[in-house]
PDB file of C-alpha atoms in Angstrom:
ATOM      1  CA  MET M 265     -89.287 -58.941  30.804  1.00  0.00           C
ATOM      2  CA  LYS M 266     -89.193 -56.020  29.110  1.00  0.00           C
ATOM      3  CA  ALA M 267     -86.024 -55.349  26.297  1.00  0.00           C
ATOM      4  CA  ILE M 268     -85.178 -53.149  23.305  1.00  0.00           C
ATOM      5  CA  SER M 269     -84.723 -54.565  20.074  1.00  0.00           C
ATOM      6  CA  VAL M 270     -83.337 -52.705  16.753  1.00  0.00           C
ATOM      7  CA  LYS M 271     -85.502 -54.800  14.364  1.00  0.00           C
ATOM      8  CA  GLU M 272     -83.964 -53.287  11.026  1.00  0.00           C
ATOM      9  CA  PRO M 273     -82.260 -49.770  10.855  1.00  0.00           C
ATOM     10  CA  PHE M 274     -84.339 -46.964  12.083  1.00  0.00           C
ATOM     11  CA  ARG M 275     -86.636 -49.325  13.340  1.00  0.00           C
ATOM     12  CA  ILE M 276     -86.750 -50.096  17.189  1.00  0.00           C
ATOM     13  CA  GLU M 277     -89.391 -51.523  19.449  1.00  0.00           C
ATOM     14  CA  LEU M 278     -90.180 -52.556  23.158  1.00  0.00           C
ATOM     15  CA  ILE M 279     -90.651 -56.321  23.111  1.00  0.00           C
ATOM     16  CA  ASP M 280     -91.094 -58.934  25.534  1.00  0.00           C
ATOM     17  CA  LEU M 281     -88.811 -61.746  26.333  1.00  0.00           C
ATOM     18  CA  GLU M 282     -88.630 -64.517  28.664  1.00  0.00           C
ATOM     19  CA  LYS M 283     -86.387 -63.932  31.300  1.00  0.00           C
ATOM     20  CA  PRO M 284     -83.283 -65.547  31.159  1.00  0.00           C
ATOM     21  CA  ILE M 285     -82.192 -68.939  33.211  1.00  0.00           C
ATOM     22  CA  PRO M 286     -78.535 -68.697  33.960  1.00  0.00           C
ATOM     23  CA  GLN M 287     -76.861 -72.169  33.010  1.00  0.00           C
ATOM     24  CA  LYS M 288     -73.797 -73.797  34.985  1.00  0.00           C
ATOM     25  CA  GLY M 289     -71.157 -71.172  35.410  1.00  0.00           C
ATOM     26  CA  GLU M 290     -73.407 -68.195  34.762  1.00  0.00           C
ATOM     27  CA  ALA M 291     -75.027 -65.284  36.983  1.00  0.00           C
ATOM     28  CA  LEU M 292     -78.485 -63.653  36.365  1.00  0.00           C
ATOM     29  CA  LEU M 293     -78.067 -59.909  36.538  1.00  0.00           C
ATOM     30  CA  GLU M 294     -80.647 -57.206  37.184  1.00  0.00           C
ATOM     31  CA  VAL M 295     -79.864 -54.516  34.496  1.00  0.00           C
ATOM     32  CA  LEU M 296     -79.442 -51.093  36.256  1.00  0.00           C
ATOM     33  CA  TYR M 297     -78.022 -48.502  33.894  1.00  0.00           C
ATOM     34  CA  VAL M 298     -76.804 -49.062  30.454  1.00  0.00           C
ATOM     35  CA  GLY M 299     -74.800 -46.570  28.309  1.00  0.00           C
ATOM     36  CA  ILE M 300     -75.463 -45.768  24.673  1.00  0.00           C
ATOM     37  CA  CYS M 301     -72.286 -46.354  22.640  1.00  0.00           C
ATOM     38  CA  GLY M 302     -71.700 -44.790  19.275  1.00  0.00           C
ATOM     39  CA  SER M 303     -72.091 -48.163  18.005  1.00  0.00           C
ATOM     40  CA  ASP M 304     -75.394 -48.582  19.370  1.00  0.00           C
ATOM     41  CA  MET M 305     -76.306 -45.484  17.122  1.00  0.00           C
ATOM     42  CA  SER M 306     -74.773 -46.805  14.035  1.00  0.00           C
ATOM     43  CA  LEU M 307     -76.635 -50.528  14.736  1.00  0.00           C
ATOM     44  CA  TYR M 308     -79.694 -48.051  14.709  1.00  0.00           C
ATOM     45  CA  LYS M 309     -78.602 -46.142  11.660  1.00  0.00           C
ATOM     46  CA  GLY M 310     -78.044 -49.369   9.687  1.00  0.00           C
ATOM     47  CA  LYS M 311     -74.032 -48.526   9.555  1.00  0.00           C
ATOM     48  CA  MET M 312     -72.700 -51.594  11.164  1.00  0.00           C
ATOM     49  CA  SER M 313     -72.461 -53.805   8.371  1.00  0.00           C
ATOM     50  CA  GLY M 314     -70.219 -56.965   8.385  1.00  0.00           C
ATOM     51  CA  TYR M 315     -70.314 -56.541  12.466  1.00  0.00           C
ATOM     52  CA  ALA M 316     -74.055 -56.728  13.406  1.00  0.00           C
ATOM     53  CA  SER M 317     -77.307 -58.568  12.386  1.00  0.00           C
ATOM     54  CA  TYR M 318     -80.956 -57.578  12.860  1.00  0.00           C
ATOM     55  CA  PRO M 319     -83.052 -58.063  14.853  1.00  0.00           C
ATOM     56  CA  ARG M 320     -80.656 -57.266  17.869  1.00  0.00           C
ATOM     57  CA  VAL M 321     -80.801 -55.967  21.502  1.00  0.00           C
ATOM     58  CA  PRO M 322     -78.222 -53.527  21.835  1.00  0.00           C
ATOM     59  CA  GLY M 323     -75.971 -52.278  24.542  1.00  0.00           C
ATOM     60  CA  HIS M 324     -72.464 -53.183  26.226  1.00  0.00           C
ATOM     61  CA  GLU M 325     -71.929 -50.362  28.559  1.00  0.00           C
ATOM     62  CA  LEU M 326     -73.778 -51.235  31.933  1.00  0.00           C
ATOM     63  CA  ALA M 327     -74.138 -51.526  35.436  1.00  0.00           C
ATOM     64  CA  ALA M 328     -75.852 -54.710  36.923  1.00  0.00           C
ATOM     65  CA  ARG M 329     -76.776 -56.360  40.356  1.00  0.00           C
ATOM     66  CA  ILE M 330     -76.182 -60.001  40.695  1.00  0.00           C
ATOM     67  CA  VAL M 331     -79.643 -61.593  41.630  1.00  0.00           C
ATOM     68  CA  GLU M 332     -79.100 -65.252  41.118  1.00  0.00           C
ATOM     69  CA  ILE M 333     -75.500 -67.022  41.241  1.00  0.00           C
ATOM     70  CA  ASP M 334     -73.770 -69.996  42.755  1.00  0.00           C
ATOM     71  CA  GLU M 335     -71.624 -68.172  45.519  1.00  0.00           C
ATOM     72  CA  ASP M 336     -69.306 -71.293  45.848  1.00  0.00           C
ATOM     73  CA  ASN M 337     -67.288 -69.717  42.707  1.00  0.00           C
ATOM     74  CA  GLU M 338     -63.653 -68.792  42.428  1.00  0.00           C
ATOM     75  CA  TYR M 339     -64.523 -65.027  41.715  1.00  0.00           C
ATOM     76  CA  GLY M 340     -65.533 -63.609  44.629  1.00  0.00           C
ATOM     77  CA  LEU M 341     -69.027 -62.916  43.192  1.00  0.00           C
ATOM     78  CA  LYS M 342     -72.106 -62.768  45.822  1.00  0.00           C
ATOM     79  CA  LYS M 343     -75.929 -62.137  45.328  1.00  0.00           C
ATOM     80  CA  GLY M 344     -76.314 -58.441  45.637  1.00  0.00           C
ATOM     81  CA  MET M 345     -73.226 -57.000  44.541  1.00  0.00           C
ATOM     82  CA  THR M 346     -73.193 -54.651  41.958  1.00  0.00           C
ATOM     83  CA  VAL M 347     -70.931 -55.283  38.871  1.00  0.00           C
ATOM     84  CA  THR M 348     -70.304 -54.531  35.179  1.00  0.00           C
ATOM     85  CA  VAL M 349     -68.716 -57.026  32.522  1.00  0.00           C
ATOM     86  CA  ASN M 350     -66.695 -57.630  29.852  1.00  0.00           C
ATOM     87  CA  PRO M 351     -69.143 -57.680  26.448  1.00  0.00           C
ATOM     88  CA  TYR M 352     -66.476 -58.769  24.035  1.00  0.00           C
ATOM     89  CA  TYR M 353     -66.375 -62.710  23.227  1.00  0.00           C
ATOM     90  CA  ASN M 354     -63.542 -64.530  21.801  1.00  0.00           C
ATOM     91  CA  CYS M 355     -63.354 -67.930  20.463  1.00  0.00           C
ATOM     92  CA  GLY M 356     -60.246 -68.761  22.486  1.00  0.00           C
ATOM     93  CA  LYS M 357     -58.907 -71.208  19.827  1.00  0.00           C
ATOM     94  CA  CYS M 358     -57.652 -68.886  16.678  1.00  0.00           C
ATOM     95  CA  TYR M 359     -54.014 -67.471  15.894  1.00  0.00           C
ATOM     96  CA  SER M 360     -54.969 -64.247  17.731  1.00  0.00           C
ATOM     97  CA  CYS M 361     -56.436 -65.530  20.857  1.00  0.00           C
ATOM     98  CA  ARG M 362     -53.495 -68.180  21.081  1.00  0.00           C
ATOM     99  CA  ARG M 363     -51.279 -65.388  21.296  1.00  0.00           C
ATOM    100  CA  GLY M 364     -53.374 -63.060  23.657  1.00  0.00           C
ATOM    101  CA  PHE M 365     -54.775 -60.936  21.341  1.00  0.00           C
ATOM    102  CA  VAL M 366     -58.312 -61.668  21.607  1.00  0.00           C
ATOM    103  CA  ASN M 367     -59.394 -58.234  20.034  1.00  0.00           C
ATOM    104  CA  CYS M 368     -58.476 -59.710  17.003  1.00  0.00           C
ATOM    105  CA  CYS M 369     -60.342 -62.601  17.024  1.00  0.00           C
ATOM    106  CA  VAL M 370     -61.728 -64.011  13.905  1.00  0.00           C
ATOM    107  CA  ASP M 371     -64.902 -64.806  15.835  1.00  0.00           C
ATOM    108  CA  ASN M 372     -65.245 -61.662  17.498  1.00  0.00           C
ATOM    109  CA  GLN M 373     -68.725 -61.339  19.083  1.00  0.00           C
ATOM    110  CA  THR M 374     -69.398 -58.082  20.764  1.00  0.00           C
ATOM    111  CA  MET M 375     -72.400 -58.067  22.877  1.00  0.00           C
ATOM    112  CA  GLY M 376     -75.145 -55.790  21.088  1.00  0.00           C
ATOM    113  CA  LEU M 377     -73.723 -56.249  17.908  1.00  0.00           C
ATOM    114  CA  ALA M 378     -73.090 -59.890  16.987  1.00  0.00           C
ATOM    115  CA  ARG M 379     -75.062 -61.281  19.925  1.00  0.00           C
ATOM    116  CA  GLU M 380     -77.624 -59.825  22.150  1.00  0.00           C
ATOM    117  CA  GLY M 381     -77.001 -56.758  24.383  1.00  0.00           C
ATOM    118  CA  VAL M 382     -77.861 -55.718  27.721  1.00  0.00           C
ATOM    119  CA  CYS M 383     -80.875 -53.476  26.998  1.00  0.00           C
ATOM    120  CA  ALA M 384     -83.184 -55.540  28.913  1.00  0.00           C
ATOM    121  CA  GLU M 385     -84.566 -55.902  32.455  1.00  0.00           C
ATOM    122  CA  TYR M 386     -82.193 -59.286  32.996  1.00  0.00           C
ATOM    123  CA  ILE M 387     -79.140 -60.678  31.290  1.00  0.00           C
ATOM    124  CA  THR M 388     -77.129 -63.990  32.110  1.00  0.00           C
ATOM    125  CA  MET M 389     -73.233 -63.687  32.116  1.00  0.00           C
ATOM    126  CA  PRO M 390     -70.537 -65.856  32.421  1.00  0.00           C
ATOM    127  CA  LEU M 391     -68.835 -65.498  35.792  1.00  0.00           C
ATOM    128  CA  GLU M 392     -65.222 -64.894  34.292  1.00  0.00           C
ATOM    129  CA  ARG M 393     -66.781 -62.048  32.290  1.00  0.00           C
ATOM    130  CA  ILE M 394     -68.297 -60.295  35.347  1.00  0.00           C
ATOM    131  CA  TYR M 395     -66.528 -57.860  37.475  1.00  0.00           C
ATOM    132  CA  ASP M 396     -66.723 -56.473  41.092  1.00  0.00           C
ATOM    133  CA  GLY M 397     -68.276 -52.713  40.963  1.00  0.00           C
ATOM    134  CA  LYS M 398     -66.204 -52.088  44.190  1.00  0.00           C
ATOM    135  CA  GLU M 399     -68.791 -50.099  45.388  1.00  0.00           C
ATOM    136  CA  LEU M 400     -68.863 -47.260  42.398  1.00  0.00           C
ATOM    137  CA  ASP M 401     -71.996 -45.882  42.435  1.00  0.00           C
ATOM    138  CA  PRO M 402     -74.157 -47.565  39.584  1.00  0.00           C
ATOM    139  CA  LEU M 403     -74.338 -44.331  37.290  1.00  0.00           C
ATOM    140  CA  GLU M 404     -70.608 -44.463  37.188  1.00  0.00           C
ATOM    141  CA  LEU M 405     -70.035 -47.970  36.900  1.00  0.00           C
ATOM    142  CA  ALA M 406     -71.646 -47.976  33.561  1.00  0.00           C
ATOM    143  CA  LEU M 407     -68.974 -45.823  32.054  1.00  0.00           C
ATOM    144  CA  ILE M 408     -66.161 -48.038  32.937  1.00  0.00           C
ATOM    145  CA  GLU M 409     -66.082 -49.857  29.460  1.00  0.00           C
ATOM    146  CA  PRO M 410     -65.616 -46.624  27.834  1.00  0.00           C
ATOM    147  CA  PHE M 411     -63.399 -45.405  30.225  1.00  0.00           C
ATOM    148  CA  CYS M 412     -61.278 -48.774  30.077  1.00  0.00           C
ATOM    149  CA  ILE M 413     -61.062 -47.985  26.307  1.00  0.00           C
ATOM    150  CA  SER M 414     -59.444 -44.628  26.630  1.00  0.00           C
ATOM    151  CA  TYR M 415     -57.097 -45.609  29.684  1.00  0.00           C
ATOM    152  CA  HIS M 416     -55.949 -48.639  27.810  1.00  0.00           C
ATOM    153  CA  GLY M 417     -54.809 -46.187  24.823  1.00  0.00           C
ATOM    154  CA  VAL M 418     -53.052 -43.977  27.273  1.00  0.00           C
ATOM    155  CA  LYS M 419     -51.443 -46.931  29.063  1.00  0.00           C
ATOM    156  CA  ARG M 420     -49.972 -47.904  25.452  1.00  0.00           C
ATOM    157  CA  ALA M 421     -49.073 -44.554  24.767  1.00  0.00           C
ATOM    158  CA  GLU M 422     -46.507 -44.688  27.661  1.00  0.00           C
ATOM    159  CA  ILE M 423     -47.541 -41.034  28.862  1.00  0.00           C
ATOM    160  CA  GLN M 424     -44.952 -39.480  31.292  1.00  0.00           C
ATOM    161  CA  PRO M 425     -45.615 -36.788  33.921  1.00  0.00           C
ATOM    162  CA  GLY M 426     -44.911 -33.244  32.179  1.00  0.00           C
ATOM    163  CA  GLU M 427     -45.600 -34.303  28.821  1.00  0.00           C
ATOM    164  CA  ASN M 428     -47.964 -32.361  26.672  1.00  0.00           C
ATOM    165  CA  ILE M 429     -50.693 -34.225  25.020  1.00  0.00           C
ATOM    166  CA  LEU M 430     -53.057 -33.360  21.874  1.00  0.00           C
ATOM    167  CA  VAL M 431     -56.475 -35.555  22.019  1.00  0.00           C
ATOM    168  CA  VAL M 432     -58.417 -35.103  18.859  1.00  0.00           C
ATOM    169  CA  GLY M 433     -62.206 -35.664  19.190  1.00  0.00           C
ATOM    170  CA  SER M 434     -63.943 -34.682  22.494  1.00  0.00           C
ATOM    171  CA  GLY M 435     -66.567 -37.460  22.529  1.00  0.00           C
ATOM    172  CA  THR M 436     -66.843 -39.740  25.488  1.00  0.00           C
ATOM    173  CA  ILE M 437     -64.070 -41.722  24.556  1.00  0.00           C
ATOM    174  CA  GLY M 438     -61.768 -38.459  23.731  1.00  0.00           C
ATOM    175  CA  LEU M 439     -62.740 -36.879  27.404  1.00  0.00           C
ATOM    176  CA  PHE M 440     -61.986 -40.161  28.875  1.00  0.00           C
ATOM    177  CA  ALA M 441     -58.677 -40.130  27.242  1.00  0.00           C
ATOM    178  CA  MET M 442     -57.641 -36.510  28.552  1.00  0.00           C
ATOM    179  CA  VAL M 443     -58.937 -37.866  32.102  1.00  0.00           C
ATOM    180  CA  ALA M 444     -56.561 -40.507  32.005  1.00  0.00           C
ATOM    181  CA  ALA M 445     -53.398 -38.803  30.512  1.00  0.00           C
ATOM    182  CA  LYS M 446     -54.372 -36.204  33.116  1.00  0.00           C
ATOM    183  CA  LEU M 447     -54.312 -38.915  35.883  1.00  0.00           C
ATOM    184  CA  LYS M 448     -50.822 -39.761  34.374  1.00  0.00           C
ATOM    185  CA  GLY M 449     -49.451 -36.240  35.190  1.00  0.00           C
ATOM    186  CA  ALA M 450     -49.587 -34.678  31.392  1.00  0.00           C
ATOM    187  CA  SER M 451     -50.932 -31.369  30.427  1.00  0.00           C
ATOM    188  CA  VAL M 452     -53.833 -32.108  27.885  1.00  0.00           C
ATOM    189  CA  ILE M 453     -55.004 -29.896  24.857  1.00  0.00           C
ATOM    190  CA  MET M 454     -58.226 -31.042  23.112  1.00  0.00           C
ATOM    191  CA  CYS M 455     -59.228 -30.691  19.120  1.00  0.00           C
ATOM    192  CA  ASP M 456     -62.602 -30.888  17.822  1.00  0.00           C
ATOM    193  CA  VAL M 457     -64.927 -29.441  15.266  1.00  0.00           C
ATOM    194  CA  ALA M 458     -67.487 -28.953  17.594  1.00  0.00           C
ATOM    195  CA  GLU M 459     -66.699 -25.600  19.839  1.00  0.00           C
ATOM    196  CA  GLU M 460     -69.533 -26.148  22.366  1.00  0.00           C
ATOM    197  CA  LYS M 461     -67.590 -30.073  23.129  1.00  0.00           C
ATOM    198  CA  LEU M 462     -64.302 -28.021  23.586  1.00  0.00           C
ATOM    199  CA  LYS M 463     -65.804 -25.917  26.065  1.00  0.00           C
ATOM    200  CA  MET M 464     -67.183 -28.464  27.823  1.00  0.00           C
ATOM    201  CA  ALA M 465     -63.668 -30.481  27.890  1.00  0.00           C
ATOM    202  CA  VAL M 466     -62.085 -27.391  29.584  1.00  0.00           C
ATOM    203  CA  GLU M 467     -64.878 -25.808  31.895  1.00  0.00           C
ATOM    204  CA  ILE M 468     -66.380 -29.395  33.093  1.00  0.00           C
ATOM    205  CA  PHE M 469     -63.796 -32.006  32.549  1.00  0.00           C
ATOM    206  CA  GLY M 470     -60.829 -30.255  33.526  1.00  0.00           C
ATOM    207  CA  ALA M 471     -58.858 -29.910  30.160  1.00  0.00           C
ATOM    208  CA  ASP M 472     -56.005 -27.765  29.975  1.00  0.00           C
ATOM    209  CA  GLY M 473     -56.997 -25.817  26.583  1.00  0.00           C
ATOM    210  CA  TYR M 474     -58.473 -26.297  22.629  1.00  0.00           C
TER     211      TYR M 474
END
């Protein structure tokens, strides 16, 4: 199968890999769409020292289709289902994991940085990390991971209807934060150094101003 590999900073290649074989408790997924995160760009530019190693298949935002699975599973996952995944691996044993703060795991391994990512024709994933796409269009489903980051921040902020919110940064995460805040009933003003991004935030995505 074909995959993308960042061999070293500023060197990327299309490579051939063996099609992965799912182990017990895993499914084989056909990758449909992959989003490009800022961390993927930083990997390419050599700016992820301490977080990534080379060579590395990048990518962690995706929509995929289940092509091989033991359908006798507790997650309701079936062959042919369109899905997305949780790309953040944690050890489950350290102090942070035991307290439920898996994002602070001492051995956090994000796909596409510390372990192989999703820029390949096929990947395998543990069943517990696969999520039903709920019939979302695959192009939209590939946006779920970055949207979850933004929504989590809005949720933690406990934004209330009628509040005035300032979002600093009009990139993908900032735009999704604006959308999530508006879903909570807030009025959102965007801030950025790039005026074209601010105009897009208002004219296309529905921000209330900048």
